[in-house]
Short mmCIF file of C-alpha atoms in Angstrom, two decimals:
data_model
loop_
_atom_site.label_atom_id
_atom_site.label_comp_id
_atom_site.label_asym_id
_atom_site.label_seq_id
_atom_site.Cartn_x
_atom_site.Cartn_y
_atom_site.Cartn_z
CA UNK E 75 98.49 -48.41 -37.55
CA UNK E 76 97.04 -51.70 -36.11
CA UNK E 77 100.21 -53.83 -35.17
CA UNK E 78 103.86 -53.17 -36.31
CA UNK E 79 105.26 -53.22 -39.33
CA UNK E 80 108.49 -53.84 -37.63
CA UNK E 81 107.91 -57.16 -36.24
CA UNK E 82 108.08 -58.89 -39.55
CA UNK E 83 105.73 -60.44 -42.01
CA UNK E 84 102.36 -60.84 -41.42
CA UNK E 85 101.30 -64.03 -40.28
CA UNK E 86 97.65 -64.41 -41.71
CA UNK E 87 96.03 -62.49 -43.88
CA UNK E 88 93.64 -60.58 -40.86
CA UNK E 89 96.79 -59.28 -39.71
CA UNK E 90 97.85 -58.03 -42.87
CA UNK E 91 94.97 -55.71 -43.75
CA UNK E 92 95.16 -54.66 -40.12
CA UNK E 93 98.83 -53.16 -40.12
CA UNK E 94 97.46 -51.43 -43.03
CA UNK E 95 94.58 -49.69 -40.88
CA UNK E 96 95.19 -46.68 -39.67
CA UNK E 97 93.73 -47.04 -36.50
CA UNK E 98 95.06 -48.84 -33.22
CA UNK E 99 93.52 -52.30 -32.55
CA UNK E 100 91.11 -50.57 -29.80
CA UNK E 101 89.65 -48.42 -32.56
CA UNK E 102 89.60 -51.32 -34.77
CA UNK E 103 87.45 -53.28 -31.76
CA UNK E 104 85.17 -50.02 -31.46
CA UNK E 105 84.12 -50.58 -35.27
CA UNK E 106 83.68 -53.60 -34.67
CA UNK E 107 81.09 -53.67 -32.76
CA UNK E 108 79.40 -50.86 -34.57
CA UNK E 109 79.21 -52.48 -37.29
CA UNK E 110 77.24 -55.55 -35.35
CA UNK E 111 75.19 -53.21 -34.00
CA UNK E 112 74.00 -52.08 -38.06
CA UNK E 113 73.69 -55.90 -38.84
CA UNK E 114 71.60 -56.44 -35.87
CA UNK E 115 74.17 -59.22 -34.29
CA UNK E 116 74.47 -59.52 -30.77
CA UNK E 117 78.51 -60.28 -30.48
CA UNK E 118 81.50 -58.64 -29.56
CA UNK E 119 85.09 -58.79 -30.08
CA UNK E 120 87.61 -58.13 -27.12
CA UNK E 121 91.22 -56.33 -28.22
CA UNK E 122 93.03 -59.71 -26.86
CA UNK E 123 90.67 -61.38 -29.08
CA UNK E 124 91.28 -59.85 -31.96
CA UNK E 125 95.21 -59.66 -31.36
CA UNK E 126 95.12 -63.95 -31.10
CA UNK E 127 92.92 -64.15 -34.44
CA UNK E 128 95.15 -61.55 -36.49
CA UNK E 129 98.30 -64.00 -34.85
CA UNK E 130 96.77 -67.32 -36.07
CA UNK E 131 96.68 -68.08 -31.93
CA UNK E 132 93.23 -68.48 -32.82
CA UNK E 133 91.02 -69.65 -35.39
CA UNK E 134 87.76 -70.98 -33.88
CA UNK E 135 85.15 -68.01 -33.35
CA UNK E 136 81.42 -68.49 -33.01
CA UNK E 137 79.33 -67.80 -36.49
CA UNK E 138 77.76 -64.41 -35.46
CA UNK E 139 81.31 -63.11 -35.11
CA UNK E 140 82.56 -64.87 -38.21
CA UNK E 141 79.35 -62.93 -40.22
CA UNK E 142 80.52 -59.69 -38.50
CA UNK E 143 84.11 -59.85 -39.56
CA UNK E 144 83.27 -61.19 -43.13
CA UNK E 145 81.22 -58.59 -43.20
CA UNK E 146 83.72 -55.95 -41.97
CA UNK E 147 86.48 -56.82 -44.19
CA UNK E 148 84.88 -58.87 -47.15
CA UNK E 149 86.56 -61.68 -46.84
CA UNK E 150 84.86 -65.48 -45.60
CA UNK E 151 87.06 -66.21 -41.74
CA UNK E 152 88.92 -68.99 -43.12
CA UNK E 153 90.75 -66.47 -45.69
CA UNK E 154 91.28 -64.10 -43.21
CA UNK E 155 92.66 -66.51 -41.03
CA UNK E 156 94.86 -68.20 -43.52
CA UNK E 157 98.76 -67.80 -43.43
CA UNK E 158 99.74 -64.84 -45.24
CA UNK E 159 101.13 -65.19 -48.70
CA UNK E 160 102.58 -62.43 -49.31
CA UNK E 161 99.64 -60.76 -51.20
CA UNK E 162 98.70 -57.11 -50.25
CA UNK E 163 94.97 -55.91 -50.38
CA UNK E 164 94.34 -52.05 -50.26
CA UNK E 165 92.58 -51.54 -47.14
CA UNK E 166 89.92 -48.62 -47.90
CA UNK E 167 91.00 -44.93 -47.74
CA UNK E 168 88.33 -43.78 -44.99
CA UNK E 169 88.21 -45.38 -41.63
CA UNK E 170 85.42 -47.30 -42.35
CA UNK E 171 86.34 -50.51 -41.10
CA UNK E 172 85.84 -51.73 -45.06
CA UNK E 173 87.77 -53.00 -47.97
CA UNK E 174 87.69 -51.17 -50.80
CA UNK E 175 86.81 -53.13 -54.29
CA UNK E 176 90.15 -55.02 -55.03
CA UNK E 177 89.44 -56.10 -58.74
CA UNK E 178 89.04 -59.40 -57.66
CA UNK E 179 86.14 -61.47 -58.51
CA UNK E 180 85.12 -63.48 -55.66
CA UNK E 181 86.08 -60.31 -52.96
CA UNK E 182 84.05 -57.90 -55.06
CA UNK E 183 80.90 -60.04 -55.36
CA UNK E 184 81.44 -60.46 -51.26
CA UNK E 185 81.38 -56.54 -51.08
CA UNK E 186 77.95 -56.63 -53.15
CA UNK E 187 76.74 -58.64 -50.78
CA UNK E 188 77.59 -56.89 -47.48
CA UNK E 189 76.84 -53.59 -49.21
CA UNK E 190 72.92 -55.27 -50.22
CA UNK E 191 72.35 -57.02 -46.28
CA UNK E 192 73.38 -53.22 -44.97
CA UNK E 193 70.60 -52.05 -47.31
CA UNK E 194 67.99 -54.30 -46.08
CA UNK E 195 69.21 -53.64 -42.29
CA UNK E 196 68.43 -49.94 -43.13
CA UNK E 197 65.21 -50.66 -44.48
CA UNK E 198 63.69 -53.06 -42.13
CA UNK E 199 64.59 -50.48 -39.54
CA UNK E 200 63.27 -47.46 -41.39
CA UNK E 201 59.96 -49.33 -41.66
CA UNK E 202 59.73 -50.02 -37.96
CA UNK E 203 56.50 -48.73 -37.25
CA UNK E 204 53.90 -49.71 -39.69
CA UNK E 205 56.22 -52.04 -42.00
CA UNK E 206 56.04 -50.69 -46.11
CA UNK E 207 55.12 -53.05 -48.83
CA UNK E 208 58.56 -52.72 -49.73
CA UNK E 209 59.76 -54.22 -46.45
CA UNK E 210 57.38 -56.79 -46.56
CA UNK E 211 58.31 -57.82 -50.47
CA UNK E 212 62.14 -57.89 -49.24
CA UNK E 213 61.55 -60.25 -46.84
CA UNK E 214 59.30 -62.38 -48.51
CA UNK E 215 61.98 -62.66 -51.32
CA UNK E 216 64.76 -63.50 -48.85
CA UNK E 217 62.58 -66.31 -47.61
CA UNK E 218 62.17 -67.20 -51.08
CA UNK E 219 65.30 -67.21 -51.64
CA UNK E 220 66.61 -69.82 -49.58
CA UNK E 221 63.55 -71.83 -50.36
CA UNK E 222 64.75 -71.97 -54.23
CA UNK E 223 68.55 -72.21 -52.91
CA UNK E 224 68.30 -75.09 -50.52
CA UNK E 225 67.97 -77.99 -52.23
CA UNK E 226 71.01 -77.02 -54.90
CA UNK E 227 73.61 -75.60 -52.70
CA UNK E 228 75.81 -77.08 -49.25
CA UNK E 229 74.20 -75.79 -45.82
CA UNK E 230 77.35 -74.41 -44.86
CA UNK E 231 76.37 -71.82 -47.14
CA UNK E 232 73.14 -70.43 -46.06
CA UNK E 233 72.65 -71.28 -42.69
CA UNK E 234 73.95 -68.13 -41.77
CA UNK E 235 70.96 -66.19 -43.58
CA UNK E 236 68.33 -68.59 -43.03
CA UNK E 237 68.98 -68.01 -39.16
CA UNK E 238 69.33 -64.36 -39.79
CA UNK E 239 66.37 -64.58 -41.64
CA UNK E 240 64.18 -66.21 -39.08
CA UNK E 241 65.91 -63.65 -36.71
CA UNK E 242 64.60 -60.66 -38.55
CA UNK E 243 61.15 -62.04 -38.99
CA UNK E 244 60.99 -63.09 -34.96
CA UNK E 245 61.96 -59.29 -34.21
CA UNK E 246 59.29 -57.92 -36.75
CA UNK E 247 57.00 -60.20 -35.28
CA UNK E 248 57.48 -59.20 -31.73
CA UNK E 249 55.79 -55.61 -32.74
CA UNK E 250 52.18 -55.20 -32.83
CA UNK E 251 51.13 -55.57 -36.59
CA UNK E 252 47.81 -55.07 -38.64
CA UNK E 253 46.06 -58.29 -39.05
CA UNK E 254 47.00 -58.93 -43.10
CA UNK E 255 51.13 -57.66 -42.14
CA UNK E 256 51.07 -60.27 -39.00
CA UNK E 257 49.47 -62.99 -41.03
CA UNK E 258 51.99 -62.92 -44.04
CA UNK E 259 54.84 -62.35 -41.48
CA UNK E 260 53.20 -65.80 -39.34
CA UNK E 261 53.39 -67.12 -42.50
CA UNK E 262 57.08 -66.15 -43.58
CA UNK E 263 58.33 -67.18 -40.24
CA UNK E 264 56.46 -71.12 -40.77
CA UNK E 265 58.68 -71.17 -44.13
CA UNK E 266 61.97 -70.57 -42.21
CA UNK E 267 61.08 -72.48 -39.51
CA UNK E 268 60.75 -75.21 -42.01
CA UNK E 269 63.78 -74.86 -43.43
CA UNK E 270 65.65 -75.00 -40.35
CA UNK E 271 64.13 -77.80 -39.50
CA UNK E 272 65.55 -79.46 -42.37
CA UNK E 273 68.98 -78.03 -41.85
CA UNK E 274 68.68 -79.59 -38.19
CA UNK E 275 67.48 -82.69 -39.96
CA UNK E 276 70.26 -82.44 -42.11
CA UNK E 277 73.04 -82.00 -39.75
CA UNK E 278 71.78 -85.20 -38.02
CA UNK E 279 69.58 -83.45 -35.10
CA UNK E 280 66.12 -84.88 -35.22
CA UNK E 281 65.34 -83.13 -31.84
CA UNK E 282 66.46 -79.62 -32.95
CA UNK E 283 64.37 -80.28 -36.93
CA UNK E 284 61.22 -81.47 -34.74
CA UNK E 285 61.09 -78.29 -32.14
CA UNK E 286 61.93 -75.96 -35.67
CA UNK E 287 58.82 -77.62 -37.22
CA UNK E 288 56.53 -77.70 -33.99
CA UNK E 289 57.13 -74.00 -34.21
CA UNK E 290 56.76 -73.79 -37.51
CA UNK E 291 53.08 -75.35 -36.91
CA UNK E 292 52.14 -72.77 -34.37
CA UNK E 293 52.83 -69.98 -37.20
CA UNK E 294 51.18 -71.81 -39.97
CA UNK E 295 48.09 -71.98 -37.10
CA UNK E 296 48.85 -68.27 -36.42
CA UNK E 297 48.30 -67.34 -40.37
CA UNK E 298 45.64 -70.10 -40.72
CA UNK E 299 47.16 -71.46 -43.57
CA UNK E 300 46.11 -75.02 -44.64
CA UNK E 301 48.65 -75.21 -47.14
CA UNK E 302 51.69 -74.33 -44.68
CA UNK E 303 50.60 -76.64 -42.14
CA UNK E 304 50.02 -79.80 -44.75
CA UNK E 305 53.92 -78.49 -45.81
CA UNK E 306 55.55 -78.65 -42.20
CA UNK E 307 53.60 -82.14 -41.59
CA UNK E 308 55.05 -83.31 -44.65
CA UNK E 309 58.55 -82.23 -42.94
CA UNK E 310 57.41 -83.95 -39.72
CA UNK E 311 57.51 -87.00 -41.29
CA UNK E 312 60.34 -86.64 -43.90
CA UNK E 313 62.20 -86.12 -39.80
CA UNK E 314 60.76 -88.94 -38.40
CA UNK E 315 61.46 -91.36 -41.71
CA UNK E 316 65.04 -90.58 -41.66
CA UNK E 317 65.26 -90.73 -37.71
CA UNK E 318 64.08 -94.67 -37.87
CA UNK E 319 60.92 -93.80 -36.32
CA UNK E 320 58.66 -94.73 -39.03
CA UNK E 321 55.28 -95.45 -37.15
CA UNK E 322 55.62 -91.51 -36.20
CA UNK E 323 56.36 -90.51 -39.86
CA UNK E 324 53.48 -92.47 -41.19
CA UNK E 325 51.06 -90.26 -38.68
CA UNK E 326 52.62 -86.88 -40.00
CA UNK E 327 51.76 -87.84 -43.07
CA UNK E 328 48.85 -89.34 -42.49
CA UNK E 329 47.97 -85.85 -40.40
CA UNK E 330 48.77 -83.35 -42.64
CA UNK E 331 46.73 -85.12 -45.37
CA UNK E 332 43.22 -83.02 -44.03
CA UNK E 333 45.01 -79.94 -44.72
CA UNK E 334 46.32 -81.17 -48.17
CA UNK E 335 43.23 -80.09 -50.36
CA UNK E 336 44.89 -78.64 -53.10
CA UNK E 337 48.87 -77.75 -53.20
CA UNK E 338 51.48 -80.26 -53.77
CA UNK E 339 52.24 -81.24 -50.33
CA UNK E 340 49.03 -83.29 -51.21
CA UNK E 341 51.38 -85.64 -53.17
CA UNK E 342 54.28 -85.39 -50.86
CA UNK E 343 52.65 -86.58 -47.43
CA UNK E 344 51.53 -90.26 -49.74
CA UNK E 345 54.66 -90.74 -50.96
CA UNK E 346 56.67 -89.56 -47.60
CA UNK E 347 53.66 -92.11 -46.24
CA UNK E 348 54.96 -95.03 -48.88
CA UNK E 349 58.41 -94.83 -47.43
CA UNK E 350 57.68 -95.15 -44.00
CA UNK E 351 55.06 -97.89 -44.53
CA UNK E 352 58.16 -99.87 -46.89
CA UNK E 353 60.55 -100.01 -44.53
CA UNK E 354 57.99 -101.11 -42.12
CA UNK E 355 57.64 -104.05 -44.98
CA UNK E 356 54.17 -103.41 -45.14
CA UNK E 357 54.21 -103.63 -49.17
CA UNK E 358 50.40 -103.14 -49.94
CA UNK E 359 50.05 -100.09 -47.77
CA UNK E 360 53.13 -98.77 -49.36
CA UNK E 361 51.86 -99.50 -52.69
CA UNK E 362 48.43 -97.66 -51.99
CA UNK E 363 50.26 -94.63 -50.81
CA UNK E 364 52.09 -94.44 -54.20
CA UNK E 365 48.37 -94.93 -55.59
CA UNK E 366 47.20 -91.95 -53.98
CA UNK E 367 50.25 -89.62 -54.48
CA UNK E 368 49.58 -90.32 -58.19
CA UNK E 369 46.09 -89.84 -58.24
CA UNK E 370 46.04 -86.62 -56.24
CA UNK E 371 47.97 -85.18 -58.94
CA UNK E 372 44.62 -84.48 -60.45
CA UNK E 373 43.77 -81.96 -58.09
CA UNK E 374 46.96 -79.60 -57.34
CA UNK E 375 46.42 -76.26 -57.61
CA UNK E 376 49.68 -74.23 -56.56
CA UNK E 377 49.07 -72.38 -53.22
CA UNK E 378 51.36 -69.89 -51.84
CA UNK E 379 54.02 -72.33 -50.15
CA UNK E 380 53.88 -73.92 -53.80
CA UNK E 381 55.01 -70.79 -55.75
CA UNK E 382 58.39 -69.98 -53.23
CA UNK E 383 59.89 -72.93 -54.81
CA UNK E 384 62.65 -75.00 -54.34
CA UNK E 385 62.35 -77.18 -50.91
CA UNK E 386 58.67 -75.59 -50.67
CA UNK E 387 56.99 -77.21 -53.51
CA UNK E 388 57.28 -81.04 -54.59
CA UNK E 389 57.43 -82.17 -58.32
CA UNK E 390 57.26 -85.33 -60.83
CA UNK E 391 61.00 -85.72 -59.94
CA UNK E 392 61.22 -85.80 -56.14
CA UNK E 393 58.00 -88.02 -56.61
CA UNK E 394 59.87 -90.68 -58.76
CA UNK E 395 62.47 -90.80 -56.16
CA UNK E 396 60.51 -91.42 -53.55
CA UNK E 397 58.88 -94.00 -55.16
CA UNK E 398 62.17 -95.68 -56.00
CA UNK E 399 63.63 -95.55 -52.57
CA UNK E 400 60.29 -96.98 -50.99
CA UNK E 401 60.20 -100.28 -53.17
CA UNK E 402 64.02 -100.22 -52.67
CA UNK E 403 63.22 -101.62 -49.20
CA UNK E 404 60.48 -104.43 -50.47
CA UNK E 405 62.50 -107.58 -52.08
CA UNK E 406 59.14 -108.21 -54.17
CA UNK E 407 59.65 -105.25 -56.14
CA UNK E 408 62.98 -105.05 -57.43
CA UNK E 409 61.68 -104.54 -61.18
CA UNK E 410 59.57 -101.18 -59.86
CA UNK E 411 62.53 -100.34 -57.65
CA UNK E 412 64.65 -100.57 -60.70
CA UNK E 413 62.55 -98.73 -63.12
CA UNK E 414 61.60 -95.94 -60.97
CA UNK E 415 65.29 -95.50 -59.58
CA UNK E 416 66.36 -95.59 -63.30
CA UNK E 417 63.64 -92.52 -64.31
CA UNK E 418 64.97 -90.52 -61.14
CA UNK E 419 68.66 -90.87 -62.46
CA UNK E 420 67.47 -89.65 -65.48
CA UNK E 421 65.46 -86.97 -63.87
CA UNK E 422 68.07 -85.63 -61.66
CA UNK E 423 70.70 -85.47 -64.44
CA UNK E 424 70.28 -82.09 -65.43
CA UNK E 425 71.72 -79.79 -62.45
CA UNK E 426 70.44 -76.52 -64.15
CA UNK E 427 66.44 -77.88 -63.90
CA UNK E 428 64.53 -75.85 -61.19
CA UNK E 429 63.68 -79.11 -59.51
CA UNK E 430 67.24 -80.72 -59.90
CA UNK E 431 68.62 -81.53 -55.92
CA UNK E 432 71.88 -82.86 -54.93
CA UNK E 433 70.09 -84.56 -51.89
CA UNK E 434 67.74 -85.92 -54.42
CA UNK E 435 70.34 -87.25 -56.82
CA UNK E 436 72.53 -89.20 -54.50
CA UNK E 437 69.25 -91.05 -52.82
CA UNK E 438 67.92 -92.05 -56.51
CA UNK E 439 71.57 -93.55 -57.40
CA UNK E 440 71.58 -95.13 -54.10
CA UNK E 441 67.98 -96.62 -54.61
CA UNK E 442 69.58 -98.07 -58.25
CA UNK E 443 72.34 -99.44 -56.38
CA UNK E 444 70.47 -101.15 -53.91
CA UNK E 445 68.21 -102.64 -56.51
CA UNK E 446 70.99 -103.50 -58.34
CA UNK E 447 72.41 -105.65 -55.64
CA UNK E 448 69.22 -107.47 -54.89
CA UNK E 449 69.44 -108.24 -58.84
CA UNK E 450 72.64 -109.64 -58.42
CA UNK E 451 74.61 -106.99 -60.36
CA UNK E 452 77.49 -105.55 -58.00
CA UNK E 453 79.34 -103.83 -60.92
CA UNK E 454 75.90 -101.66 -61.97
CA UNK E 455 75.23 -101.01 -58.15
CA UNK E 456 79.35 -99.56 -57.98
CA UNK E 457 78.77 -97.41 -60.68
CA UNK E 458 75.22 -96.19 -59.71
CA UNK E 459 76.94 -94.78 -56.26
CA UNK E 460 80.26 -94.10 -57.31
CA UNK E 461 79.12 -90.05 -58.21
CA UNK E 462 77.15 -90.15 -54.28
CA UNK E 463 80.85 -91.02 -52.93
CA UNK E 464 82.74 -88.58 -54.61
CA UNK E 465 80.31 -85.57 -52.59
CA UNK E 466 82.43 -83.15 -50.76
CA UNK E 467 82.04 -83.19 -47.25
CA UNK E 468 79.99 -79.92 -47.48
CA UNK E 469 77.38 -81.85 -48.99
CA UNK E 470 77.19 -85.24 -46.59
CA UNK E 471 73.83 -84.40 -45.33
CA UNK E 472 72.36 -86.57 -42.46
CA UNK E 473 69.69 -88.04 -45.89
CA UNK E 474 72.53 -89.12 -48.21
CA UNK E 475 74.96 -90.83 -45.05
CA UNK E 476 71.67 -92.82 -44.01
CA UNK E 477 71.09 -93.86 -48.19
CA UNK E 478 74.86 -95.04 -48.89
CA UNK E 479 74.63 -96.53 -45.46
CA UNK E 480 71.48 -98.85 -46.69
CA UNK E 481 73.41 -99.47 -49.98
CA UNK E 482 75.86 -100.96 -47.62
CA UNK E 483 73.80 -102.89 -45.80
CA UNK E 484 71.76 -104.39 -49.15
CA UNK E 485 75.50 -105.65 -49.70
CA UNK E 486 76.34 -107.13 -46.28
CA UNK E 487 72.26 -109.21 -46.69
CA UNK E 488 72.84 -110.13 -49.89
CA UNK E 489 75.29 -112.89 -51.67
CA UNK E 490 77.30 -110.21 -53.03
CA UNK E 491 78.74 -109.58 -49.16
CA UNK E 492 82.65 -111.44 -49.96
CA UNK E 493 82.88 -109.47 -53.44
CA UNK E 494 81.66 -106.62 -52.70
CA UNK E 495 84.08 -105.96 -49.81
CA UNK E 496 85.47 -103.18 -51.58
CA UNK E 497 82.67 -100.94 -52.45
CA UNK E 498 81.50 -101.73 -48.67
CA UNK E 499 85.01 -99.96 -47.30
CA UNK E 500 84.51 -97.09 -49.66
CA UNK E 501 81.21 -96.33 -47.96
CA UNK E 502 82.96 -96.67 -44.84
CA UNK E 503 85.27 -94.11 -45.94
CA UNK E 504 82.97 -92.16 -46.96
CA UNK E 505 80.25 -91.94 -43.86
CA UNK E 506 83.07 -91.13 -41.35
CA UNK E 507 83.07 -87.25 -42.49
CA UNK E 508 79.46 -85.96 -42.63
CA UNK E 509 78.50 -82.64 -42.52
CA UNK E 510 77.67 -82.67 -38.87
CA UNK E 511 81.33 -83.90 -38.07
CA UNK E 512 83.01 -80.84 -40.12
CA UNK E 513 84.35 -77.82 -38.04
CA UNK E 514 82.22 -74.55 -37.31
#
């Protein structure tokens, strides 16, 4: 057995399941790497290693090795590494390395998962040579997947399969492919590539989301897809907005607008264009980018990057938002800043609606708060926020920091600055943990 039962209790719950291996820690370190070797991770695990994890010596590991050892024993790293508490977990019967299903909800539904990303290891691997439609459909609907999952759930959640996803679609890329399989897999790759560059974006790393996206581009050239490339311009300058270089965000949009015939990135690069041009103060320009998001309405047609979903596509909802936060920076129109802010509340208020974003949410309340404050009305403005400052930590993305940021600055311009000291400090409090500050 791995460890001894005679040395007392377990000290985390790694070390636990181990004593109950039969195995010696060197076998347990062989499997180990076996098993990355299946999931297509490049890590290892040293003996000494393992012995300071399963001690709680150690509890910082990089996030390949955290997938492999979730994977191995079904259990997320921080349970594993948590003191033990006295609970035993049947370790599984063969030396596979594996728990066996403990009756447990949230362990069993792990399981599921490992047992469904072995599946797909086998598969891609199986389809090596001339890639089935199967393979092709799988991969398409993991990319999918985190297009539709993004905008609803914390990064810390999927970043691990969107890299792995962009992983597996580099390596099928790197094979020689007929023309239609390379195109759709150039294509699949732009979509992560996107997506990563707003997960950079979102963890505060404008130089990291820009290289994702320039990449992105070259795929989207590589398929010759109009639609993908008016998409990743639109991301471009969503970047370059939120990075305070606005000039630069006005000529993404303004860029990706030739490719923008007919999805609904055609809306999204005006309005991302209205934002950029408002907190430039340029009101009329902002004002005739609104025009033309509205108007081009009457010519979407859903194109492929449209019908993934989720981040991918852009609705009536994100559109009223963006419309609110844009006149939020133009003290001429606090009455549209107020109306439209109000309508994306409302919009947002249903968390089971396909379009509904937590990202989304927390900049339309902030929008309403800051239009609030310009009107005078501290109380509405506290309450507006007061949901975006209850967030976990998980969910502090670089977009909603910069938002309740503004919200504190409308307060420190305006004549509300000596009472509304108080919601000021609870911003403060609130901006020192973002996401990019939380441990990895």
């Amino acid at each position: 057995m791995a460890g001894n039962a005679r040395q007392g209790e377990p000290r985390t719950m790694l070390e636990c399941l181990l004593r109950q291996q039969p195995r010696t820690y060197e076998e347990i370190v062989r499997e180990f790497d076996r098993l990355a070797k299946e999931l297509g991770e490049n890590v290892t695990l040293s003996t000494r290693h393992l012995r300071r994890l399963a001690s709680g010596e150690r509890t910082n590991t990089t996030p390949v090795m955290r997938r492999v050892l979730q994977s191995m024993f079904g259990k997320p790293l921080n349970e594993l590494l948590a003191p033990w508490s006295g609970e035993v977990l049947l370790a599984a019967a063969e030396p596979t390395g594996l728990l066996l299903a403990t009756g447990q909800p949230a362990a069993d539904r792990e399981l599921i998962e490992m047992a469904a990303r072995r599946a797909k290891s086998f598969a891609l691997a199986a389809g090596q040579t001339d890639l089935t439609s199967d393979v092709m459909e799988q991969v398409h609907a993991d990319v999918q997947r985190l297009a539709l999952d993004y905008p609803q759930r914390p990064l810390s959640e999927l970043l691990p399969d969107l890299i792995g996803t962009q992983d597996t679609v580099f390596t099928l890329l790197e094979q020689q492919r007929r023309p239609a399989q390379a195109r759709q897999l150039y294509f699949l790759a732009g979509v992560t590539g996107g997506l990563l560059a707003k997960a950079s974006h979102d963890m505060a790393d404008p130089h990291a989301a820009l290289t994702q996206a320039r990449t992105a581009y070259v795929c989207a050239d590589n398929a010759d897809h109009n639609g993908l490339r008016a998409w990743i311009r639109g991301l471009q300058s969503l970047v370059s907005y939120w990075a305070g270089r606005t000039r630069e965000s006005v000529r993404y949009a303004q860029s990706g607008a030739e490719f923008a015939a007919s999805n609904t990135a055609s809306v999204w690069l005006p309005m991302n264009e209205a934002r950029a041009w408002a907190s430039l103060g340029n009101a009329n320009a902002a004002r005739a980018a609104i025009e033309r998001a509205e108007a081009a309405w009457d010519s979407v047609q859903e194109d492929e990057v449209d019908e993934l979903g989720g981040l991918c596509t852009f609705g009536r909802a994100r559109q009223i938002y963006y419309a609110a936060e844009a006149l939020s920076w133009l003290p001429s129109e606090v009455t549209a800043a107020d109306d439209y802010a109000r309508r994306a509340v409302d919009a947002y208020e249903d968390s089971s609606s396909p379009e509904w974003a937590f990202g989304d949410q927390a900049g339309s309340r902030s929008a309403l708060a800051i239009a609030r404050i310009q009107a005078g009305e501290l109380e509405g403005a506290a309450e507006a926020v007061a949901p975006v400052l209850d967030l976990a930590p998980e969910q502090r993305i670089n977009g909603i920091i910069t938002c309740t940021q503004r919200v504190h600055l409308a307060l420190r311009d305006s004549p509300l600055a000596e009472a509304g000291a108080g919601l000021q400090e609870q911003i403060e409090i609130f901006t020192r943990t973002p996401l990019k500050a939380l441990p990895r």
